[in-house]
mmCIF file of N, CA and C in Angstrom:
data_model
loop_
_atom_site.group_PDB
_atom_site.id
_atom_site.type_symbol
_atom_site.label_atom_id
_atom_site.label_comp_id
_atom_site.label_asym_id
_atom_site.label_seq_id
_atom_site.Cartn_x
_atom_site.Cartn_y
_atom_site.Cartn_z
ATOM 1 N N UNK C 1018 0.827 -1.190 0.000
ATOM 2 C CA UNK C 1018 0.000 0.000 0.000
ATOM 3 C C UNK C 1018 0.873 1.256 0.000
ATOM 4 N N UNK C 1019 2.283 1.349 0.609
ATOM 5 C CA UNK C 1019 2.805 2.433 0.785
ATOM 6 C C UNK C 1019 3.487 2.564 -0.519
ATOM 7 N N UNK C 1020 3.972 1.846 -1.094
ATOM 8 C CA UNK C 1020 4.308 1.879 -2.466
ATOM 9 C C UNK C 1020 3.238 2.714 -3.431
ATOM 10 N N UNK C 1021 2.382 1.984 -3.514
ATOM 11 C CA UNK C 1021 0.976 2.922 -4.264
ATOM 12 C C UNK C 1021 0.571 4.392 -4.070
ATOM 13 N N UNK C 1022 0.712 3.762 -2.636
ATOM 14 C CA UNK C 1022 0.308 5.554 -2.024
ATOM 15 C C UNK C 1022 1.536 7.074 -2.919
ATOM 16 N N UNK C 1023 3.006 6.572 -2.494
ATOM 17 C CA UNK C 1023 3.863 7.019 -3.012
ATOM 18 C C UNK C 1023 3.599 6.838 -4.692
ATOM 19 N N UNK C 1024 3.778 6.073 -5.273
ATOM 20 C CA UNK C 1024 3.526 6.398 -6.581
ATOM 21 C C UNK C 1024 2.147 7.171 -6.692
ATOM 22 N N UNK C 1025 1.254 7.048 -6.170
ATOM 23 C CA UNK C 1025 -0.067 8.104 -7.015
ATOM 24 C C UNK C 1025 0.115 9.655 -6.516
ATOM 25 N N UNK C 1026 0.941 9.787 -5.263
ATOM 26 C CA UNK C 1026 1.154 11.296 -5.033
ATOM 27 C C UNK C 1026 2.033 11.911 -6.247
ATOM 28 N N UNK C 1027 3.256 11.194 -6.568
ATOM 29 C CA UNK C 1027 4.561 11.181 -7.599
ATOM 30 C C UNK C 1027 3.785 11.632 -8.767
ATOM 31 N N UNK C 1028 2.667 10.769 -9.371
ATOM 32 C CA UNK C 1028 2.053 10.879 -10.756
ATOM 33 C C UNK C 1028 1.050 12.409 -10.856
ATOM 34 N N UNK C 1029 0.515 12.651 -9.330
ATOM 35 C CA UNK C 1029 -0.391 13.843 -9.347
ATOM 36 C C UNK C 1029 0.434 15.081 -9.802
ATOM 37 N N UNK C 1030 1.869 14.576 -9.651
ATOM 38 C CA UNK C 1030 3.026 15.983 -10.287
ATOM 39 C C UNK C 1030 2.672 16.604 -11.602
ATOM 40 N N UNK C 1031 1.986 15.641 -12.944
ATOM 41 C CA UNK C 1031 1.744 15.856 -13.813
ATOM 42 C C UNK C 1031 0.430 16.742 -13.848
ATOM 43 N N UNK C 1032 -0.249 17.026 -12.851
ATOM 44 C CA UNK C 1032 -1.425 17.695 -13.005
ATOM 45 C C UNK C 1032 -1.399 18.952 -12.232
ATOM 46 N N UNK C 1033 -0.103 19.438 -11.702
ATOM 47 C CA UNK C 1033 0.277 20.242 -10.917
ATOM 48 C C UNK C 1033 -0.294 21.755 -11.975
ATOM 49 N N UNK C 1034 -0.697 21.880 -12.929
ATOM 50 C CA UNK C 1034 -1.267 23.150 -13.510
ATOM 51 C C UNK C 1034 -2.503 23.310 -12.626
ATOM 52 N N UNK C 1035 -3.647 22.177 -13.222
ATOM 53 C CA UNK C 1035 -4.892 22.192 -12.085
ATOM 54 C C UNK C 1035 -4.750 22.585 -10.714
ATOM 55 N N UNK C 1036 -3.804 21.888 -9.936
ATOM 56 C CA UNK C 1036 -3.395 22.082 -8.475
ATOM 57 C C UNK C 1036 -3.456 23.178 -7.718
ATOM 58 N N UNK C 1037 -2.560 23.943 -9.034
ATOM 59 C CA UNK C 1037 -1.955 25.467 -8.867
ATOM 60 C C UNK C 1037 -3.434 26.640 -8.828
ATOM 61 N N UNK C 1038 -3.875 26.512 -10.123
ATOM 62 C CA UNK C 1038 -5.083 26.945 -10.148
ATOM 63 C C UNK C 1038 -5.865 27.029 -8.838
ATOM 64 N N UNK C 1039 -6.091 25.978 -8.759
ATOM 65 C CA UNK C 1039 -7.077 25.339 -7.211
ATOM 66 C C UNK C 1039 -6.694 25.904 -6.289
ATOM 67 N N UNK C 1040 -5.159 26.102 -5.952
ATOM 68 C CA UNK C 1040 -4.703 26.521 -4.734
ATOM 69 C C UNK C 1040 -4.815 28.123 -5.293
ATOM 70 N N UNK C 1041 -4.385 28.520 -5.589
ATOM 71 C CA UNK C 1041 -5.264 30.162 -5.690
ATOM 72 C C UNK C 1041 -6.035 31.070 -5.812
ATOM 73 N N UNK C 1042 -6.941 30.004 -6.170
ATOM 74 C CA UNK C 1042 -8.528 30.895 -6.073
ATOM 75 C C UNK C 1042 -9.164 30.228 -4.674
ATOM 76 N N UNK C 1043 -8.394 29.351 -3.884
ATOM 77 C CA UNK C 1043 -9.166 28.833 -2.539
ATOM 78 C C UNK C 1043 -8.080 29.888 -1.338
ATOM 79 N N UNK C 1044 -6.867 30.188 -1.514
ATOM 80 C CA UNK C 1044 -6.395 30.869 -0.363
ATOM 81 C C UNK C 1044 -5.658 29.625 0.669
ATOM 82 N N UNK C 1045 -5.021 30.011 1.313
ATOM 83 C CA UNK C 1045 -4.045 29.128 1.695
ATOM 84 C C UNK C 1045 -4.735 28.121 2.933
ATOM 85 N N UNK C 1046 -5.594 28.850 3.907
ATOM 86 C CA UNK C 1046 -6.128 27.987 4.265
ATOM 87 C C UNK C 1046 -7.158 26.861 3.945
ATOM 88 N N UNK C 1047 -7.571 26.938 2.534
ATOM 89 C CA UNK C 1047 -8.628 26.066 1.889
ATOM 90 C C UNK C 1047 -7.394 25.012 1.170
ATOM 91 N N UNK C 1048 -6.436 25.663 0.460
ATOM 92 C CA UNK C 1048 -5.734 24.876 0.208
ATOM 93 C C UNK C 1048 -4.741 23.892 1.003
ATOM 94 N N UNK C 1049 -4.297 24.088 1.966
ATOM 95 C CA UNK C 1049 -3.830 23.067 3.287
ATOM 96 C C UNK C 1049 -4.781 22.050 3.599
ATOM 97 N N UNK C 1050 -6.367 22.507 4.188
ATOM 98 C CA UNK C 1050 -7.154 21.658 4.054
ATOM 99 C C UNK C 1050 -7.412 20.703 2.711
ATOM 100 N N UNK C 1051 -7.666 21.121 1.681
ATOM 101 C CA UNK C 1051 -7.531 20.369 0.110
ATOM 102 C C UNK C 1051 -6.501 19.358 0.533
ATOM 103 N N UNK C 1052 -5.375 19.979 0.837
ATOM 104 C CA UNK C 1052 -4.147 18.766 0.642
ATOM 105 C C UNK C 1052 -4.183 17.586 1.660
ATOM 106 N N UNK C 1053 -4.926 17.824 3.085
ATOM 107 C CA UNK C 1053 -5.093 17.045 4.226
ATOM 108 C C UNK C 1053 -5.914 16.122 4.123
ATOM 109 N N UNK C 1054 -7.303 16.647 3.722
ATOM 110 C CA UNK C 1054 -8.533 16.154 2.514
ATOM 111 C C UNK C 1054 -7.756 14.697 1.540
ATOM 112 N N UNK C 1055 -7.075 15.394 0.725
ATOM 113 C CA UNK C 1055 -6.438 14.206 -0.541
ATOM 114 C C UNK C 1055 -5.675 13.441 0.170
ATOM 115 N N UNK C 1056 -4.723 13.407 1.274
ATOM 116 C CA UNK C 1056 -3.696 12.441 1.544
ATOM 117 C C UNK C 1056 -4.982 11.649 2.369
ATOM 118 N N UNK C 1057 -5.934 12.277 3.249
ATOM 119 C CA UNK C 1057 -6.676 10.880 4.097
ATOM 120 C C UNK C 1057 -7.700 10.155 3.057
ATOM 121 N N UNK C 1058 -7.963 11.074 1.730
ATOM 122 C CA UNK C 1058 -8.657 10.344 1.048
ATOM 123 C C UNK C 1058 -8.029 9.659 0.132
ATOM 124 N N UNK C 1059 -7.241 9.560 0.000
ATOM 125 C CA UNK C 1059 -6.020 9.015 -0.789
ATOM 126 C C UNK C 1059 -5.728 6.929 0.049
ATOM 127 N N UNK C 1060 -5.221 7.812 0.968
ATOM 128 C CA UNK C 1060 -5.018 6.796 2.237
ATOM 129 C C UNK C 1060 -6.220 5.567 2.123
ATOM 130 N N UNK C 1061 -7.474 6.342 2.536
ATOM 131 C CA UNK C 1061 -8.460 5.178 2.574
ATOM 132 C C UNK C 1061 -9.030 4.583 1.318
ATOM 133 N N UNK C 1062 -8.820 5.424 -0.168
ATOM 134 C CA UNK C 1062 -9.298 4.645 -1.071
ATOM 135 C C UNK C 1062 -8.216 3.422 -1.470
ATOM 136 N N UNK C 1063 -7.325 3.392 -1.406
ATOM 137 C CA UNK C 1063 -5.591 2.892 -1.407
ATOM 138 C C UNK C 1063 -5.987 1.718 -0.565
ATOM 139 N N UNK C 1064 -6.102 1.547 0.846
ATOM 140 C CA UNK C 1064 -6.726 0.661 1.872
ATOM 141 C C UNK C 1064 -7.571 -0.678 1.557
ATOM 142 N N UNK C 1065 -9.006 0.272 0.790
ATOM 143 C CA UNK C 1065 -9.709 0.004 0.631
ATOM 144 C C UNK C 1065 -10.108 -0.739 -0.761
ATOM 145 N N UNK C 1066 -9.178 -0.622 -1.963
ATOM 146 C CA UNK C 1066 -8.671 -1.229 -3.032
ATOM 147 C C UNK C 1066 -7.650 -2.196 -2.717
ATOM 148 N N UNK C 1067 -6.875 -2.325 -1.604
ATOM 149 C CA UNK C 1067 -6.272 -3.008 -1.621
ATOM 150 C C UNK C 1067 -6.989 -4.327 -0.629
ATOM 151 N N UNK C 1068 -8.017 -4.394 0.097
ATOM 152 C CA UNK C 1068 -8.948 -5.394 0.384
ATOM 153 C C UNK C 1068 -9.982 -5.413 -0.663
ATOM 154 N N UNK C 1069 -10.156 -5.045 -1.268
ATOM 155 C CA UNK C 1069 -11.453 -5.264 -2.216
ATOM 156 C C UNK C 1069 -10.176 -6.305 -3.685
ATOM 157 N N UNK C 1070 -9.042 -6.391 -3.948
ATOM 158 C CA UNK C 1070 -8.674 -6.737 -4.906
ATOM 159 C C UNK C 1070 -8.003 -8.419 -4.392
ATOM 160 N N UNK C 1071 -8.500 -8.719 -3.794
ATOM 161 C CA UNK C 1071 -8.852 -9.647 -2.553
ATOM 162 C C UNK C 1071 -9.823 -10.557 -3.232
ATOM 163 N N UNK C 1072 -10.389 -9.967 -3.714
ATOM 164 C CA UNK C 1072 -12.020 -10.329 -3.924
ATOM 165 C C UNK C 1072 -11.787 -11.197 -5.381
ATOM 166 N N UNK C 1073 -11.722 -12.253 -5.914
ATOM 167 C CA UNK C 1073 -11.417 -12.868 -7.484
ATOM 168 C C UNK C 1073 -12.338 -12.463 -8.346
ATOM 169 N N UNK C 1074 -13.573 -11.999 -8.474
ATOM 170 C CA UNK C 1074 -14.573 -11.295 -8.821
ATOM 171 C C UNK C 1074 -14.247 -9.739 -9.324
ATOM 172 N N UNK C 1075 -14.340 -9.111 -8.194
ATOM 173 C CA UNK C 1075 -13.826 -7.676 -7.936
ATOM 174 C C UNK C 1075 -12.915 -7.643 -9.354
ATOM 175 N N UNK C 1076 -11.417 -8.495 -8.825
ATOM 176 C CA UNK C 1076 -9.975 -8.141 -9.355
ATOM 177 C C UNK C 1076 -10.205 -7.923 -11.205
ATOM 178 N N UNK C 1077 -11.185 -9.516 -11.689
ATOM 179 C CA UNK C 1077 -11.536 -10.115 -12.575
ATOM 180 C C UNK C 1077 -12.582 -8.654 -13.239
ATOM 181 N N UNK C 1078 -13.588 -7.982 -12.890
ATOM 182 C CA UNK C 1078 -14.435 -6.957 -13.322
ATOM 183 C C UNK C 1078 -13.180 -5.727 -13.603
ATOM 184 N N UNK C 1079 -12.685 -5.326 -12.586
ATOM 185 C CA UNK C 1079 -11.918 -4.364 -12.826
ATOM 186 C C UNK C 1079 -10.578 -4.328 -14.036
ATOM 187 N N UNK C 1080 -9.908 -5.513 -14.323
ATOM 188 C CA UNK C 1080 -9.272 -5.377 -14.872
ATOM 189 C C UNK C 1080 -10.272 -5.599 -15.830
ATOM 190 N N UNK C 1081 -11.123 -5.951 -16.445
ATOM 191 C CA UNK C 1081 -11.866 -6.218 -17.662
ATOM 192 C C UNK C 1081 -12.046 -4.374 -17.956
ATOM 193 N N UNK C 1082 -12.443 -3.661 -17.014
ATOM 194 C CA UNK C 1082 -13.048 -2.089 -17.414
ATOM 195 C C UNK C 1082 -12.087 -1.118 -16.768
ATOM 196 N N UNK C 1083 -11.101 -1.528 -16.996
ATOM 197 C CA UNK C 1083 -10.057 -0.739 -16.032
ATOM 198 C C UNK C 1083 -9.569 1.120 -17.263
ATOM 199 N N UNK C 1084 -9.746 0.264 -18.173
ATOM 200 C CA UNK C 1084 -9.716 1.097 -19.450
ATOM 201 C C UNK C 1084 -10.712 2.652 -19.449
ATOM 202 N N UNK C 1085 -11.800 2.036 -19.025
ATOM 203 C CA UNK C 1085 -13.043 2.789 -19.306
ATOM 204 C C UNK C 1085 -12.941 3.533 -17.990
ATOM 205 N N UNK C 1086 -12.894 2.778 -16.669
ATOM 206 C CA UNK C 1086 -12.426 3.721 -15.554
ATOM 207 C C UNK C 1086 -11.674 4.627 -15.492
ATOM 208 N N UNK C 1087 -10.784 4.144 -15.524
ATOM 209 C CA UNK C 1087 -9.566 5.464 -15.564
ATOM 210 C C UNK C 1087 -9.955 6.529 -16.249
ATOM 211 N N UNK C 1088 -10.423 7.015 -17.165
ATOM 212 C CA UNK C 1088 -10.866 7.837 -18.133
ATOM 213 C C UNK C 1088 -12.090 8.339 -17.750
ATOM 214 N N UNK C 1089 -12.862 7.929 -17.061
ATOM 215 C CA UNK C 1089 -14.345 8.623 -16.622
ATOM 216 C C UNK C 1089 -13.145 9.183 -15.319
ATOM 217 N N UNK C 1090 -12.546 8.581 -15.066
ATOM 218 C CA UNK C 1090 -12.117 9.417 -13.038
ATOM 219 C C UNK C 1090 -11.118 10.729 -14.181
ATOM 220 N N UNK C 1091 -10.272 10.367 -14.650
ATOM 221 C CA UNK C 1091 -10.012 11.471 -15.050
ATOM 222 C C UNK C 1091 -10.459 12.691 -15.584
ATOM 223 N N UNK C 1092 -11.638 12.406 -16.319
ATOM 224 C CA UNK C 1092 -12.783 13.661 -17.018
ATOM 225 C C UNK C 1092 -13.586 14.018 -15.819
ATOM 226 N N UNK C 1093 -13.890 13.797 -14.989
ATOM 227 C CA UNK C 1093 -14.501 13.866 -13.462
ATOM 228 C C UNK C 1093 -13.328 14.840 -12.564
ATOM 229 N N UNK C 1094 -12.866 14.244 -12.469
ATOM 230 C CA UNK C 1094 -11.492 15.347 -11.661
ATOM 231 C C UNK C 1094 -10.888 16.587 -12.161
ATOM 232 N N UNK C 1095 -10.876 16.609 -13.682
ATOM 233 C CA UNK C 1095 -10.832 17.603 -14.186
ATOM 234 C C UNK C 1095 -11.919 18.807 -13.933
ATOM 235 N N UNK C 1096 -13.055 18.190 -14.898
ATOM 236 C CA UNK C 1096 -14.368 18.952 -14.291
ATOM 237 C C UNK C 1096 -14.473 19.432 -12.799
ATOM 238 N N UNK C 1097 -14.656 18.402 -11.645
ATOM 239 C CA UNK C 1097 -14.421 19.094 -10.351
ATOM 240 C C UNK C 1097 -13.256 20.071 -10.261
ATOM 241 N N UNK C 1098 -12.440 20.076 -10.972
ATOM 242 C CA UNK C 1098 -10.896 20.801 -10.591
ATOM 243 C C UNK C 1098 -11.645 22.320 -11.354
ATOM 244 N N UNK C 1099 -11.783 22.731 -12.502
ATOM 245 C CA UNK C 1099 -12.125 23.292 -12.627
ATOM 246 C C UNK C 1099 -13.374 24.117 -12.145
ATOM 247 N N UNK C 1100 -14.381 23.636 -12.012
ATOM 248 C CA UNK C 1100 -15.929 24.259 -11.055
ATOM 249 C C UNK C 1100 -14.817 24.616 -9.492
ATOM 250 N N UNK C 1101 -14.148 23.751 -9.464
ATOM 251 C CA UNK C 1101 -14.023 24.345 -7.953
ATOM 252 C C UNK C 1101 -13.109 25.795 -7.770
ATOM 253 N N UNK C 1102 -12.417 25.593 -8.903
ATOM 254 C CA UNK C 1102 -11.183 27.155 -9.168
ATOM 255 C C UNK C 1102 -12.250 28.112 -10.154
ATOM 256 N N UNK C 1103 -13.626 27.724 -9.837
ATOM 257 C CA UNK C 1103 -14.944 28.803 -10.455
ATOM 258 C C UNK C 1103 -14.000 29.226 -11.643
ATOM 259 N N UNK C 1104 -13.485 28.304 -12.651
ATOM 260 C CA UNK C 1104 -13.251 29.334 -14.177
ATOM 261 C C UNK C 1104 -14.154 29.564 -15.359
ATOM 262 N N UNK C 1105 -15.061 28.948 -14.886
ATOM 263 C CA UNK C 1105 -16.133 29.199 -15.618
ATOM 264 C C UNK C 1105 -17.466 30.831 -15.851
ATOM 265 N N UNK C 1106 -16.808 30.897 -14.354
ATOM 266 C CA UNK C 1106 -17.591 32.464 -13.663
ATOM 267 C C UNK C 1106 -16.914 33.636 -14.008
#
């Protein structure tokens, strides 16, 4: 798990434009919270994938749509990233 954990913080480097954004239209105390926010939610989805892949079912579905996932969480995070740095307003 700590491996994972470390690699998905490492990979969020690439999205550090969004980040930046985010952290300046929230102010420093929204952004500290944001970051406290992502590492415990980070933490428990990490946890929580890693007992669910446990599961021969689970492991077996996910890698079948793992394709299609990744790509809806990414167009999703974007969208939230943006509405939340209001650039639309």
């Amino acid at each position: 798990v700590l491996s994972t954990y470390v690699m998905t913080l490492a990979r969020g480097g690439s999205n550090l434009a969004v980040w930046v954004a985010l952290f300046r239209a929230g102010g420093v105390g929204r952004s500290i919270l944001s970051i406290v926010v992502f590492f415990v939610g980070e933490l428990v989805l990490l946890v929580s994938a890693a007992r669910l892949a446990r599961l021969p079912r689970i492991l077996a579905w996910g890698t079948r749509h793992r394709s299609s996932l990744t790509a809806i969480a990414n167009v999703a995070l974007g969208v939230l990233s943006l509405l939340v740095a209001r650039t639309f307003t």
